[in-house]
Short mmCIF file of C-alpha atoms in Angstrom, two decimals:
data_model
loop_
_atom_site.label_atom_id
_atom_site.label_comp_id
_atom_site.label_asym_id
_atom_site.label_seq_id
_atom_site.Cartn_x
_atom_site.Cartn_y
_atom_site.Cartn_z
CA UNK A 1367 -186.36 -94.64 -79.90
CA UNK A 1368 -183.08 -95.61 -78.25
CA UNK A 1369 -181.02 -92.40 -78.01
CA UNK A 1370 -177.89 -94.36 -78.89
CA UNK A 1371 -179.33 -95.02 -82.35
CA UNK A 1372 -179.84 -91.32 -83.16
CA UNK A 1373 -176.21 -90.58 -84.20
CA UNK A 1374 -176.24 -93.70 -86.38
CA UNK A 1375 -179.46 -92.62 -88.11
CA UNK A 1376 -178.06 -89.12 -88.70
CA UNK A 1377 -174.90 -90.65 -90.14
CA UNK A 1378 -176.92 -92.81 -92.52
CA UNK A 1379 -178.97 -89.78 -93.64
CA UNK A 1380 -175.82 -87.71 -94.16
CA UNK A 1381 -174.17 -90.46 -96.20
CA UNK A 1382 -177.32 -90.82 -98.25
CA UNK A 1383 -177.41 -87.10 -98.99
CA UNK A 1384 -173.73 -87.09 -99.96
CA UNK A 1385 -174.28 -90.04 -102.30
CA UNK A 1386 -177.29 -88.33 -103.86
CA UNK A 1387 -175.33 -85.12 -104.37
CA UNK A 1388 -172.47 -87.01 -106.02
CA UNK A 1389 -174.89 -88.61 -108.47
CA UNK A 1390 -176.56 -85.28 -109.27
CA UNK A 1391 -173.20 -83.52 -109.70
CA UNK A 1392 -172.05 -86.23 -112.08
CA UNK A 1393 -175.22 -85.76 -114.11
CA UNK A 1394 -174.45 -82.03 -114.44
CA UNK A 1395 -170.91 -82.79 -115.57
CA UNK A 1396 -172.17 -85.31 -118.13
CA UNK A 1397 -174.64 -82.79 -119.57
CA UNK A 1398 -172.61 -79.60 -119.44
CA UNK A 1399 -172.50 -79.27 -123.24
CA UNK A 1400 -176.29 -79.30 -123.32
CA UNK A 1401 -176.31 -76.59 -120.65
CA UNK A 1402 -173.92 -74.47 -122.68
CA UNK A 1403 -176.09 -74.91 -125.77
CA UNK A 1404 -179.14 -73.80 -123.78
CA UNK A 1405 -177.24 -70.65 -122.81
CA UNK A 1406 -176.22 -70.15 -126.43
CA UNK A 1407 -179.89 -70.21 -127.48
CA UNK A 1408 -180.85 -67.66 -124.82
CA UNK A 1409 -177.92 -65.31 -125.50
CA UNK A 1410 -178.83 -65.26 -129.22
CA UNK A 1411 -182.06 -63.41 -128.36
CA UNK A 1412 -181.41 -59.66 -128.14
CA UNK A 1413 -183.67 -59.13 -125.14
CA UNK A 1414 -182.67 -55.50 -124.55
CA UNK A 1415 -185.43 -54.04 -122.37
CA UNK A 1416 -184.27 -50.45 -122.97
CA UNK A 1417 -184.86 -50.62 -126.73
CA UNK A 1418 -188.55 -50.66 -127.64
CA UNK A 1419 -187.63 -51.83 -131.15
CA UNK A 1420 -186.43 -55.03 -129.49
CA UNK A 1421 -189.65 -55.59 -127.57
CA UNK A 1422 -190.69 -58.48 -129.88
CA UNK A 1423 -187.40 -60.21 -129.00
CA UNK A 1424 -188.13 -59.67 -125.32
CA UNK A 1425 -191.61 -61.20 -125.68
CA UNK A 1426 -190.03 -64.17 -127.49
CA UNK A 1427 -187.48 -64.51 -124.68
CA UNK A 1428 -190.23 -64.79 -122.08
CA UNK A 1429 -192.08 -67.37 -124.20
CA UNK A 1430 -188.87 -69.40 -124.48
CA UNK A 1431 -188.42 -69.38 -120.70
CA UNK A 1432 -192.03 -70.44 -120.18
CA UNK A 1433 -191.76 -73.23 -122.74
CA UNK A 1434 -188.59 -74.63 -121.14
CA UNK A 1435 -190.32 -74.77 -117.77
CA UNK A 1436 -193.47 -76.30 -119.29
CA UNK A 1437 -191.45 -79.08 -120.93
CA UNK A 1438 -190.10 -79.91 -117.48
CA UNK A 1439 -193.65 -80.41 -116.21
CA UNK A 1440 -193.92 -77.22 -114.21
CA UNK A 1441 -197.16 -75.39 -113.56
CA UNK A 1442 -196.39 -72.31 -115.65
CA UNK A 1443 -198.10 -68.98 -116.12
CA UNK A 1444 -197.31 -65.94 -118.24
CA UNK A 1445 -198.57 -63.07 -116.09
CA UNK A 1446 -199.69 -59.90 -117.86
CA UNK A 1447 -198.30 -56.89 -115.98
CA UNK A 1448 -199.74 -54.17 -118.20
CA UNK A 1449 -198.28 -51.54 -120.46
CA UNK A 1450 -195.36 -49.14 -120.50
CA UNK A 1451 -195.95 -45.48 -121.31
CA UNK A 1452 -193.35 -44.03 -123.67
CA UNK A 1453 -192.12 -40.41 -123.60
CA UNK A 1454 -194.22 -39.80 -126.71
CA UNK A 1455 -197.37 -40.67 -124.80
CA UNK A 1456 -197.82 -43.95 -126.65
CA UNK A 1457 -198.02 -47.24 -124.78
CA UNK A 1458 -196.38 -50.58 -125.44
CA UNK A 1459 -197.02 -53.97 -123.82
CA UNK A 1460 -194.63 -54.95 -121.05
CA UNK A 1461 -193.11 -58.43 -121.31
CA UNK A 1462 -195.10 -60.93 -119.30
CA UNK A 1463 -193.63 -62.31 -116.10
CA UNK A 1464 -193.07 -66.07 -116.04
CA UNK A 1465 -194.06 -67.95 -112.90
CA UNK A 1466 -193.64 -71.69 -112.46
CA UNK A 1467 -194.06 -74.24 -109.71
CA UNK A 1468 -192.45 -77.64 -109.15
CA UNK A 1469 -193.91 -79.57 -106.25
CA UNK A 1470 -196.59 -78.64 -103.75
CA UNK A 1471 -195.87 -80.91 -100.79
CA UNK A 1472 -197.04 -79.00 -97.68
CA UNK A 1473 -194.54 -80.90 -95.53
CA UNK A 1474 -191.64 -79.38 -97.47
CA UNK A 1475 -190.21 -75.87 -97.53
CA UNK A 1476 -191.03 -73.82 -100.62
CA UNK A 1477 -188.23 -71.82 -102.22
CA UNK A 1478 -188.91 -69.09 -104.78
CA UNK A 1479 -186.11 -68.32 -107.23
CA UNK A 1480 -186.11 -64.83 -108.76
CA UNK A 1481 -184.23 -63.94 -111.94
CA UNK A 1482 -184.42 -61.85 -115.09
CA UNK A 1483 -183.64 -62.50 -118.75
CA UNK A 1484 -183.52 -58.98 -120.18
CA UNK A 1485 -180.12 -57.46 -120.88
CA UNK A 1486 -178.23 -54.21 -121.22
CA UNK A 1487 -177.61 -52.84 -124.74
CA UNK A 1488 -174.59 -54.23 -126.60
CA UNK A 1489 -173.06 -53.66 -130.03
CA UNK A 1490 -169.92 -55.08 -131.61
CA UNK A 1491 -168.72 -51.55 -132.37
CA UNK A 1492 -168.86 -50.68 -128.65
CA UNK A 1493 -165.58 -52.54 -128.25
CA UNK A 1494 -166.64 -56.17 -128.04
CA UNK A 1495 -164.06 -58.69 -129.22
CA UNK A 1496 -166.87 -61.05 -130.30
CA UNK A 1497 -170.48 -60.75 -131.42
CA UNK A 1498 -172.31 -60.03 -128.13
CA UNK A 1499 -175.29 -62.13 -129.20
CA UNK A 1500 -173.32 -65.15 -130.34
CA UNK A 1501 -172.06 -67.14 -127.34
CA UNK A 1502 -168.33 -67.60 -127.83
CA UNK A 1503 -166.20 -70.00 -125.77
CA UNK A 1504 -162.63 -68.72 -125.35
CA UNK A 1505 -160.35 -70.47 -122.86
CA UNK A 1506 -163.27 -71.67 -120.77
CA UNK A 1507 -165.05 -68.31 -120.71
CA UNK A 1508 -168.49 -68.02 -122.31
CA UNK A 1509 -168.70 -64.52 -123.80
CA UNK A 1510 -172.02 -62.89 -124.65
CA UNK A 1511 -174.42 -60.22 -123.47
CA UNK A 1512 -176.49 -61.44 -120.55
CA UNK A 1513 -174.37 -64.48 -119.77
CA UNK A 1514 -173.56 -63.45 -116.20
CA UNK A 1515 -176.36 -60.91 -115.84
CA UNK A 1516 -178.59 -62.92 -115.58
CA UNK A 1517 -179.26 -65.68 -118.13
CA UNK A 1518 -176.67 -68.25 -116.98
CA UNK A 1519 -177.72 -68.06 -113.30
CA UNK A 1520 -181.40 -68.46 -114.27
CA UNK A 1521 -180.55 -71.46 -116.43
CA UNK A 1522 -178.37 -72.92 -113.67
CA UNK A 1523 -181.37 -72.90 -111.33
CA UNK A 1524 -183.56 -74.50 -113.97
CA UNK A 1525 -180.92 -77.14 -114.69
CA UNK A 1526 -180.61 -77.85 -110.97
CA UNK A 1527 -184.30 -78.81 -110.85
CA UNK A 1528 -183.92 -80.68 -114.13
CA UNK A 1529 -181.12 -82.84 -112.67
CA UNK A 1530 -183.36 -84.09 -109.87
CA UNK A 1531 -186.06 -84.89 -112.43
CA UNK A 1532 -183.71 -86.67 -114.82
CA UNK A 1533 -182.50 -89.00 -112.05
CA UNK A 1534 -186.06 -89.55 -110.77
CA UNK A 1535 -185.16 -88.03 -107.41
CA UNK A 1536 -187.74 -86.11 -105.43
CA UNK A 1537 -186.99 -82.43 -105.07
CA UNK A 1538 -186.04 -81.87 -101.42
CA UNK A 1539 -188.13 -78.67 -101.41
CA UNK A 1540 -190.92 -77.24 -103.52
CA UNK A 1541 -189.47 -74.80 -106.05
CA UNK A 1542 -191.14 -71.77 -107.59
CA UNK A 1543 -189.70 -69.49 -110.26
CA UNK A 1544 -190.42 -65.82 -110.91
CA UNK A 1545 -188.61 -64.64 -114.04
CA UNK A 1546 -189.06 -61.11 -115.38
CA UNK A 1547 -187.97 -59.17 -118.45
CA UNK A 1548 -187.62 -55.53 -117.34
CA UNK A 1549 -185.04 -55.60 -114.54
CA UNK A 1550 -182.43 -53.59 -116.44
CA UNK A 1551 -184.85 -50.68 -116.83
CA UNK A 1552 -186.42 -50.67 -113.38
CA UNK A 1553 -188.66 -53.77 -113.25
CA UNK A 1554 -191.68 -51.87 -114.59
CA UNK A 1555 -194.90 -53.41 -113.33
CA UNK A 1556 -193.27 -56.01 -111.10
CA UNK A 1557 -193.92 -54.34 -107.74
CA UNK A 1558 -197.64 -54.23 -108.46
CA UNK A 1559 -197.61 -57.86 -109.59
CA UNK A 1560 -195.85 -58.99 -106.40
CA UNK A 1561 -198.36 -57.07 -104.30
CA UNK A 1562 -201.28 -58.55 -106.25
CA UNK A 1563 -199.97 -62.10 -105.75
CA UNK A 1564 -198.87 -61.75 -102.15
CA UNK A 1565 -201.71 -63.96 -100.93
CA UNK A 1566 -201.70 -66.38 -103.87
CA UNK A 1567 -198.37 -67.19 -105.54
CA UNK A 1568 -196.32 -66.13 -102.49
CA UNK A 1569 -198.68 -67.49 -99.83
CA UNK A 1570 -196.80 -70.78 -99.39
CA UNK A 1571 -193.30 -69.45 -100.15
CA UNK A 1572 -190.90 -69.76 -97.22
CA UNK A 1573 -187.71 -68.34 -98.73
CA UNK A 1574 -186.67 -66.26 -101.73
CA UNK A 1575 -183.32 -66.69 -103.50
CA UNK A 1576 -181.79 -64.07 -105.81
CA UNK A 1577 -178.72 -64.86 -107.94
CA UNK A 1578 -178.42 -61.54 -109.76
CA UNK A 1579 -174.99 -60.53 -108.46
CA UNK A 1580 -171.38 -61.74 -108.40
CA UNK A 1581 -168.46 -62.81 -106.24
CA UNK A 1582 -165.97 -60.26 -104.94
CA UNK A 1583 -162.92 -62.38 -105.77
CA UNK A 1584 -162.16 -65.92 -106.85
CA UNK A 1585 -163.67 -67.11 -103.56
CA UNK A 1586 -167.39 -67.98 -103.63
CA UNK A 1587 -169.59 -65.53 -101.75
CA UNK A 1588 -172.99 -65.02 -100.18
CA UNK A 1589 -174.46 -61.51 -100.43
CA UNK A 1590 -176.38 -60.10 -97.48
CA UNK A 1591 -176.89 -56.43 -98.31
CA UNK A 1592 -177.26 -53.86 -101.06
CA UNK A 1593 -177.29 -50.07 -101.06
CA UNK A 1594 -180.33 -48.13 -102.16
CA UNK A 1595 -180.34 -45.31 -104.68
CA UNK A 1596 -181.81 -41.79 -104.56
CA UNK A 1597 -181.40 -40.29 -108.04
CA UNK A 1598 -181.86 -36.54 -108.51
CA UNK A 1599 -182.31 -33.99 -111.26
CA UNK A 1600 -181.21 -30.44 -110.39
CA UNK A 1601 -182.46 -28.05 -113.07
CA UNK A 1602 -181.29 -24.44 -113.33
CA UNK A 1603 -183.15 -22.26 -115.83
CA UNK A 1604 -182.41 -18.67 -116.83
CA UNK A 1605 -182.72 -16.95 -120.24
CA UNK A 1606 -185.64 -17.81 -122.51
CA UNK A 1607 -183.24 -19.33 -125.06
CA UNK A 1608 -179.58 -20.27 -125.55
CA UNK A 1609 -177.32 -17.24 -125.92
CA UNK A 1610 -174.11 -16.34 -127.80
CA UNK A 1611 -171.27 -16.06 -125.28
CA UNK A 1612 -169.61 -13.25 -127.25
CA UNK A 1613 -172.76 -11.11 -127.28
CA UNK A 1614 -174.16 -11.93 -123.84
CA UNK A 1615 -171.20 -13.28 -121.87
CA UNK A 1616 -170.44 -11.07 -118.89
CA UNK A 1617 -173.90 -9.48 -118.90
CA UNK A 1618 -176.10 -12.39 -117.76
CA UNK A 1619 -175.81 -14.73 -114.80
CA UNK A 1620 -175.34 -18.06 -116.51
CA UNK A 1621 -177.33 -21.17 -115.44
CA UNK A 1622 -174.30 -23.42 -115.96
CA UNK A 1623 -172.21 -21.36 -113.54
CA UNK A 1624 -174.96 -21.60 -110.93
CA UNK A 1625 -175.30 -25.34 -111.46
CA UNK A 1626 -171.59 -26.07 -111.20
CA UNK A 1627 -171.46 -23.90 -108.10
CA UNK A 1628 -174.13 -25.84 -106.22
CA UNK A 1629 -172.84 -29.24 -107.38
CA UNK A 1630 -169.49 -28.37 -105.85
CA UNK A 1631 -171.16 -28.17 -102.44
CA UNK A 1632 -172.43 -31.78 -102.45
CA UNK A 1633 -169.17 -33.54 -101.64
CA UNK A 1634 -165.64 -32.64 -100.56
CA UNK A 1635 -162.49 -33.65 -102.49
CA UNK A 1636 -161.88 -36.35 -99.86
CA UNK A 1637 -165.33 -37.88 -100.44
CA UNK A 1638 -167.11 -36.42 -97.40
CA UNK A 1639 -170.80 -35.80 -98.09
CA UNK A 1640 -171.58 -32.18 -97.18
CA UNK A 1641 -175.39 -32.42 -97.10
CA UNK A 1642 -176.54 -32.07 -93.46
CA UNK A 1643 -178.19 -35.17 -92.04
CA UNK A 1644 -176.85 -37.73 -94.51
CA UNK A 1645 -173.76 -38.93 -92.66
CA UNK A 1646 -175.48 -38.58 -89.29
CA UNK A 1647 -178.08 -41.22 -90.25
CA UNK A 1648 -175.50 -43.94 -90.88
CA UNK A 1649 -174.88 -46.61 -88.24
CA UNK A 1650 -171.22 -46.76 -87.20
CA UNK A 1651 -169.10 -49.72 -88.28
CA UNK A 1652 -169.36 -52.34 -85.54
CA UNK A 1653 -166.46 -54.44 -84.24
CA UNK A 1654 -168.13 -57.54 -85.68
CA UNK A 1655 -168.40 -55.95 -89.12
CA UNK A 1656 -164.75 -54.87 -88.95
CA UNK A 1657 -163.71 -58.45 -88.24
CA UNK A 1658 -165.88 -59.74 -91.09
CA UNK A 1659 -164.31 -57.30 -93.53
CA UNK A 1660 -160.82 -58.28 -92.35
CA UNK A 1661 -161.49 -61.92 -93.31
CA UNK A 1662 -162.81 -61.16 -96.81
CA UNK A 1663 -160.58 -62.05 -99.75
CA UNK A 1664 -159.93 -58.74 -101.52
CA UNK A 1665 -156.81 -57.34 -103.16
CA UNK A 1666 -156.71 -53.54 -102.94
CA UNK A 1667 -153.88 -53.17 -105.46
CA UNK A 1668 -155.65 -55.41 -107.97
CA UNK A 1669 -158.82 -53.38 -107.51
CA UNK A 1670 -156.89 -50.16 -108.13
CA UNK A 1671 -155.16 -51.53 -111.21
CA UNK A 1672 -158.39 -52.91 -112.63
CA UNK A 1673 -160.03 -49.52 -112.11
CA UNK A 1674 -157.16 -47.78 -113.87
CA UNK A 1675 -156.54 -45.05 -111.29
CA UNK A 1676 -153.30 -43.92 -109.64
CA UNK A 1677 -154.74 -43.93 -106.14
CA UNK A 1678 -157.98 -44.60 -104.26
CA UNK A 1679 -159.73 -42.65 -101.53
CA UNK A 1680 -158.78 -45.33 -99.00
CA UNK A 1681 -155.69 -47.52 -98.90
CA UNK A 1682 -156.72 -50.36 -96.61
CA UNK A 1683 -159.19 -53.16 -97.30
CA UNK A 1684 -161.64 -52.51 -94.47
CA UNK A 1685 -162.09 -48.80 -95.21
CA UNK A 1686 -162.39 -49.45 -98.93
CA UNK A 1687 -165.01 -52.19 -98.58
CA UNK A 1688 -166.93 -50.22 -95.97
CA UNK A 1689 -167.18 -47.18 -98.23
CA UNK A 1690 -168.10 -49.36 -101.17
CA UNK A 1691 -170.88 -51.23 -99.35
CA UNK A 1692 -172.16 -49.70 -96.13
CA UNK A 1693 -171.58 -45.95 -96.35
CA UNK A 1694 -173.53 -43.56 -98.61
CA UNK A 1695 -171.87 -41.94 -101.61
CA UNK A 1696 -172.60 -39.04 -103.94
CA UNK A 1697 -171.91 -39.47 -107.66
CA UNK A 1698 -172.45 -36.81 -110.34
CA UNK A 1699 -173.42 -38.53 -113.58
CA UNK A 1700 -173.90 -35.79 -116.15
CA UNK A 1701 -175.41 -32.49 -117.22
CA UNK A 1702 -178.24 -32.41 -119.73
CA UNK A 1703 -178.44 -29.28 -121.89
CA UNK A 1704 -174.70 -28.63 -121.83
CA UNK A 1705 -172.68 -28.75 -125.04
CA UNK A 1706 -171.01 -32.17 -125.16
CA UNK A 1707 -170.24 -32.89 -128.83
CA UNK A 1708 -166.73 -32.80 -130.28
CA UNK A 1709 -165.45 -29.44 -131.51
CA UNK A 1710 -166.34 -26.04 -130.12
CA UNK A 1711 -169.57 -24.14 -129.62
CA UNK A 1712 -169.71 -20.73 -127.95
CA UNK A 1713 -173.12 -21.11 -126.34
CA UNK A 1714 -174.60 -20.15 -123.00
CA UNK A 1715 -177.24 -22.82 -122.30
CA UNK A 1716 -180.57 -21.40 -121.17
CA UNK A 1717 -181.39 -24.46 -119.07
CA UNK A 1718 -179.12 -27.18 -117.70
CA UNK A 1719 -180.02 -30.22 -115.62
CA UNK A 1720 -177.51 -32.04 -113.45
CA UNK A 1721 -178.06 -35.72 -112.77
CA UNK A 1722 -176.60 -37.14 -109.58
CA UNK A 1723 -177.33 -39.92 -107.14
CA UNK A 1724 -176.84 -40.81 -103.52
CA UNK A 1725 -176.33 -44.49 -102.78
CA UNK A 1726 -178.07 -44.91 -99.47
CA UNK A 1727 -177.65 -47.48 -96.75
CA UNK A 1728 -179.78 -48.95 -93.93
CA UNK A 1729 -181.07 -46.33 -91.46
CA UNK A 1730 -181.49 -43.87 -94.35
CA UNK A 1731 -184.99 -43.20 -95.70
CA UNK A 1732 -185.51 -42.00 -99.30
CA UNK A 1733 -188.20 -39.52 -98.25
CA UNK A 1734 -185.85 -37.99 -95.69
CA UNK A 1735 -182.97 -37.91 -98.19
CA UNK A 1736 -185.19 -36.16 -100.73
CA UNK A 1737 -186.01 -33.40 -98.23
CA UNK A 1738 -182.41 -33.08 -97.03
CA UNK A 1739 -181.04 -32.72 -100.56
CA UNK A 1740 -183.78 -30.37 -101.76
CA UNK A 1741 -183.59 -28.09 -98.73
CA UNK A 1742 -179.80 -28.01 -98.82
CA UNK A 1743 -179.47 -27.18 -102.52
CA UNK A 1744 -182.19 -24.53 -102.31
CA UNK A 1745 -180.40 -22.89 -99.37
CA UNK A 1746 -177.04 -22.97 -101.21
CA UNK A 1747 -178.66 -21.59 -104.35
CA UNK A 1748 -180.38 -18.80 -102.40
CA UNK A 1749 -177.01 -17.58 -101.14
CA UNK A 1750 -175.93 -17.01 -104.74
CA UNK A 1751 -178.73 -14.41 -105.12
CA UNK A 1752 -179.21 -15.53 -108.72
CA UNK A 1753 -182.20 -14.47 -110.87
CA UNK A 1754 -182.25 -18.00 -112.31
CA UNK A 1755 -184.54 -20.69 -110.93
CA UNK A 1756 -183.63 -24.03 -109.38
CA UNK A 1757 -185.85 -27.11 -109.43
CA UNK A 1758 -184.77 -30.28 -107.59
CA UNK A 1759 -186.55 -33.57 -108.33
CA UNK A 1760 -185.90 -37.06 -106.99
CA UNK A 1761 -186.75 -39.51 -109.79
CA UNK A 1762 -185.67 -42.76 -108.10
CA UNK A 1763 -186.01 -43.64 -104.43
CA UNK A 1764 -184.92 -47.28 -104.15
CA UNK A 1765 -184.40 -48.55 -100.61
CA UNK A 1766 -181.38 -50.52 -99.36
CA UNK A 1767 -181.66 -54.15 -98.28
CA UNK A 1768 -179.91 -55.98 -95.46
CA UNK A 1769 -180.24 -59.56 -94.24
CA UNK A 1770 -179.20 -61.38 -91.07
CA UNK A 1771 -176.15 -63.53 -91.87
CA UNK A 1772 -176.98 -65.74 -88.89
CA UNK A 1773 -180.32 -66.76 -90.44
CA UNK A 1774 -180.58 -70.48 -91.27
CA UNK A 1775 -180.74 -69.56 -94.97
CA UNK A 1776 -177.16 -68.33 -94.75
CA UNK A 1777 -176.05 -71.31 -92.71
CA UNK A 1778 -177.49 -73.50 -95.47
CA UNK A 1779 -175.64 -71.41 -98.05
CA UNK A 1780 -172.35 -71.81 -96.22
CA UNK A 1781 -172.84 -75.59 -96.04
CA UNK A 1782 -173.69 -75.82 -99.76
CA UNK A 1783 -170.62 -73.79 -100.77
CA UNK A 1784 -168.43 -75.90 -98.50
CA UNK A 1785 -169.74 -79.07 -100.14
CA UNK A 1786 -169.28 -77.88 -103.74
CA UNK A 1787 -166.16 -75.70 -103.52
CA UNK A 1788 -164.60 -77.03 -100.29
CA UNK A 1789 -164.09 -73.49 -98.94
CA UNK A 1790 -165.95 -71.19 -96.60
CA UNK A 1791 -167.64 -68.33 -98.48
CA UNK A 1792 -167.00 -64.63 -98.12
CA UNK A 1793 -170.00 -62.79 -96.70
CA UNK A 1794 -170.29 -59.63 -98.78
CA UNK A 1795 -172.53 -56.70 -99.59
CA UNK A 1796 -173.22 -55.05 -102.94
CA UNK A 1797 -172.50 -51.38 -103.50
CA UNK A 1798 -175.17 -51.24 -106.18
CA UNK A 1799 -178.92 -51.45 -105.89
CA UNK A 1800 -181.20 -54.46 -106.43
CA UNK A 1801 -184.59 -52.92 -105.58
CA UNK A 1802 -186.53 -56.16 -105.96
CA UNK A 1803 -184.92 -57.56 -102.79
CA UNK A 1804 -186.44 -54.81 -100.65
CA UNK A 1805 -189.78 -55.16 -102.47
CA UNK A 1806 -189.88 -58.87 -101.70
CA UNK A 1807 -188.98 -58.17 -98.09
CA UNK A 1808 -191.53 -55.39 -97.57
CA UNK A 1809 -194.45 -56.96 -99.47
CA UNK A 1810 -194.12 -60.67 -98.73
CA UNK A 1811 -192.30 -60.64 -95.41
CA UNK A 1812 -190.28 -63.66 -96.56
CA UNK A 1813 -186.63 -64.30 -95.74
CA UNK A 1814 -184.24 -63.59 -98.62
CA UNK A 1815 -180.74 -64.66 -99.57
CA UNK A 1816 -178.56 -63.57 -102.47
CA UNK A 1817 -176.50 -66.46 -103.81
CA UNK A 1818 -174.27 -65.36 -106.70
CA UNK A 1819 -172.39 -67.60 -109.10
CA UNK A 1820 -171.04 -64.83 -111.35
CA UNK A 1821 -167.30 -64.17 -111.28
CA UNK A 1822 -165.71 -60.95 -110.04
CA UNK A 1823 -164.35 -60.31 -113.53
CA UNK A 1824 -167.47 -61.09 -115.57
CA UNK A 1825 -167.92 -57.53 -116.85
CA UNK A 1826 -171.63 -57.21 -116.20
CA UNK A 1827 -173.08 -54.28 -118.21
CA UNK A 1828 -169.70 -53.86 -119.89
CA UNK A 1829 -168.01 -54.96 -123.09
CA UNK A 1830 -167.05 -58.62 -123.33
CA UNK A 1831 -169.40 -59.79 -120.60
CA UNK A 1832 -168.79 -63.44 -119.81
CA UNK A 1833 -169.62 -66.32 -117.53
CA UNK A 1834 -166.89 -68.87 -117.02
CA UNK A 1835 -167.86 -72.44 -117.84
CA UNK A 1836 -166.55 -73.36 -114.38
CA UNK A 1837 -168.85 -70.95 -112.56
CA UNK A 1838 -171.82 -71.95 -114.72
CA UNK A 1839 -171.44 -75.69 -114.17
CA UNK A 1840 -170.25 -75.58 -110.56
CA UNK A 1841 -172.93 -72.97 -109.88
CA UNK A 1842 -175.56 -75.46 -111.03
CA UNK A 1843 -174.15 -77.97 -108.55
CA UNK A 1844 -174.23 -75.29 -105.86
CA UNK A 1845 -177.93 -74.73 -106.42
CA UNK A 1846 -178.54 -78.50 -106.25
CA UNK A 1847 -176.67 -78.69 -102.95
CA UNK A 1848 -178.44 -75.60 -101.63
CA UNK A 1849 -181.92 -77.00 -102.20
CA UNK A 1850 -180.89 -80.02 -100.16
CA UNK A 1851 -179.45 -77.87 -97.37
CA UNK A 1852 -182.59 -75.72 -97.19
CA UNK A 1853 -184.64 -78.89 -96.79
CA UNK A 1854 -182.78 -79.55 -93.53
CA UNK A 1855 -183.90 -76.25 -91.94
CA UNK A 1856 -186.20 -76.99 -89.06
CA UNK A 1857 -189.54 -75.33 -89.76
CA UNK A 1858 -190.05 -74.57 -86.08
CA UNK A 1859 -186.72 -72.73 -85.80
CA UNK A 1860 -187.49 -69.85 -88.20
#
């Protein structure tokens, strides 16, 4: 081939891709009402994975997902992942995981899209302005439980594939879906399923995309890291039963006093973690990271006002984002066994259990954190010389996840966002935990990207959760553009 013809050929290919994208984007615009109606149908199903009384709704939700993918011609399976054991000792069937495949061309990359269709609990009396299970369009915002987390993003991916089909265009990559129904309660059974299918369903997967997160501001974003979570119970037990404070107060060493005393040693008023070994394990903030954080669109005052506090621990953007994303934190969540109803009750609880967590970051290991916390609290408790007993248990040990922003997956993401939104994306991390990302990474060894379309003000898990019509429709276009960009990744370069 004459080398002088190469730029011309590349220009023709680029123009062809741009023309194809324009046609696909127009199709999405023309069918946006259908897409909204599809979301309305999904939101109407109360697929609350935490409420076993709603388990039939959750099963129906998974069937609905499977049927939608079947009608599109996908190779669909409903994978049985076993049963869930309830506190009573009874068991109940877990919702099946939906897998689907579109295309099997070995010359193309294969992208696996992960999502979930279960939701957090929601009731009108919790403070919702609208029925949480009746999608309501107000000023371009689509309100309803599960809209942003995670039903609209899942549908946007499905509609992206559907657009190619409707216009009789070949998918630029093979696409697989893995949709679950237990994410909000810990993805019961999913780790085992991923391990079992590592050499079958995942054998030809090149990349995994997760869209179960949101932007940091009005600027589109790509997410490259999440914190892990070590969740602890610290149980202090003393008398054989609850006691009357007037009769026994001042004569017994109270479990609640011991518990409050040791909790106070976890973290300083300025936010410094006092447990030996925790801070020492954290990698220092690099100059490159500092520059990245400087460029991110983030309004500290808006964040403070939205939170409803008079001041924050840190006043500048870099420090605030760093401590939100890439430094560990200690949070005390509650005390079980303590009197918490309205009114008064003069009781000395016989046993109290504190619940707290440490959000961990790369270079921290859950097993090491468990030992550090247990040893530290036991040593602090021993100094109190109390006759009560302390039991420390780690009930969750989810690992953090971190990706390389220079990977071709992220370059493809930047190009897709530039095409759809005409801006460069923020590269962000999540302060929360998405354990499935680390599971995918550890079990399959595949490269992963998080590509959110949810807005920064969507209210995930909160009252009046919403997905803006703009993000939903433009997000569908983003996924269309992204599939095309991934197709351009040279297989020999990764």
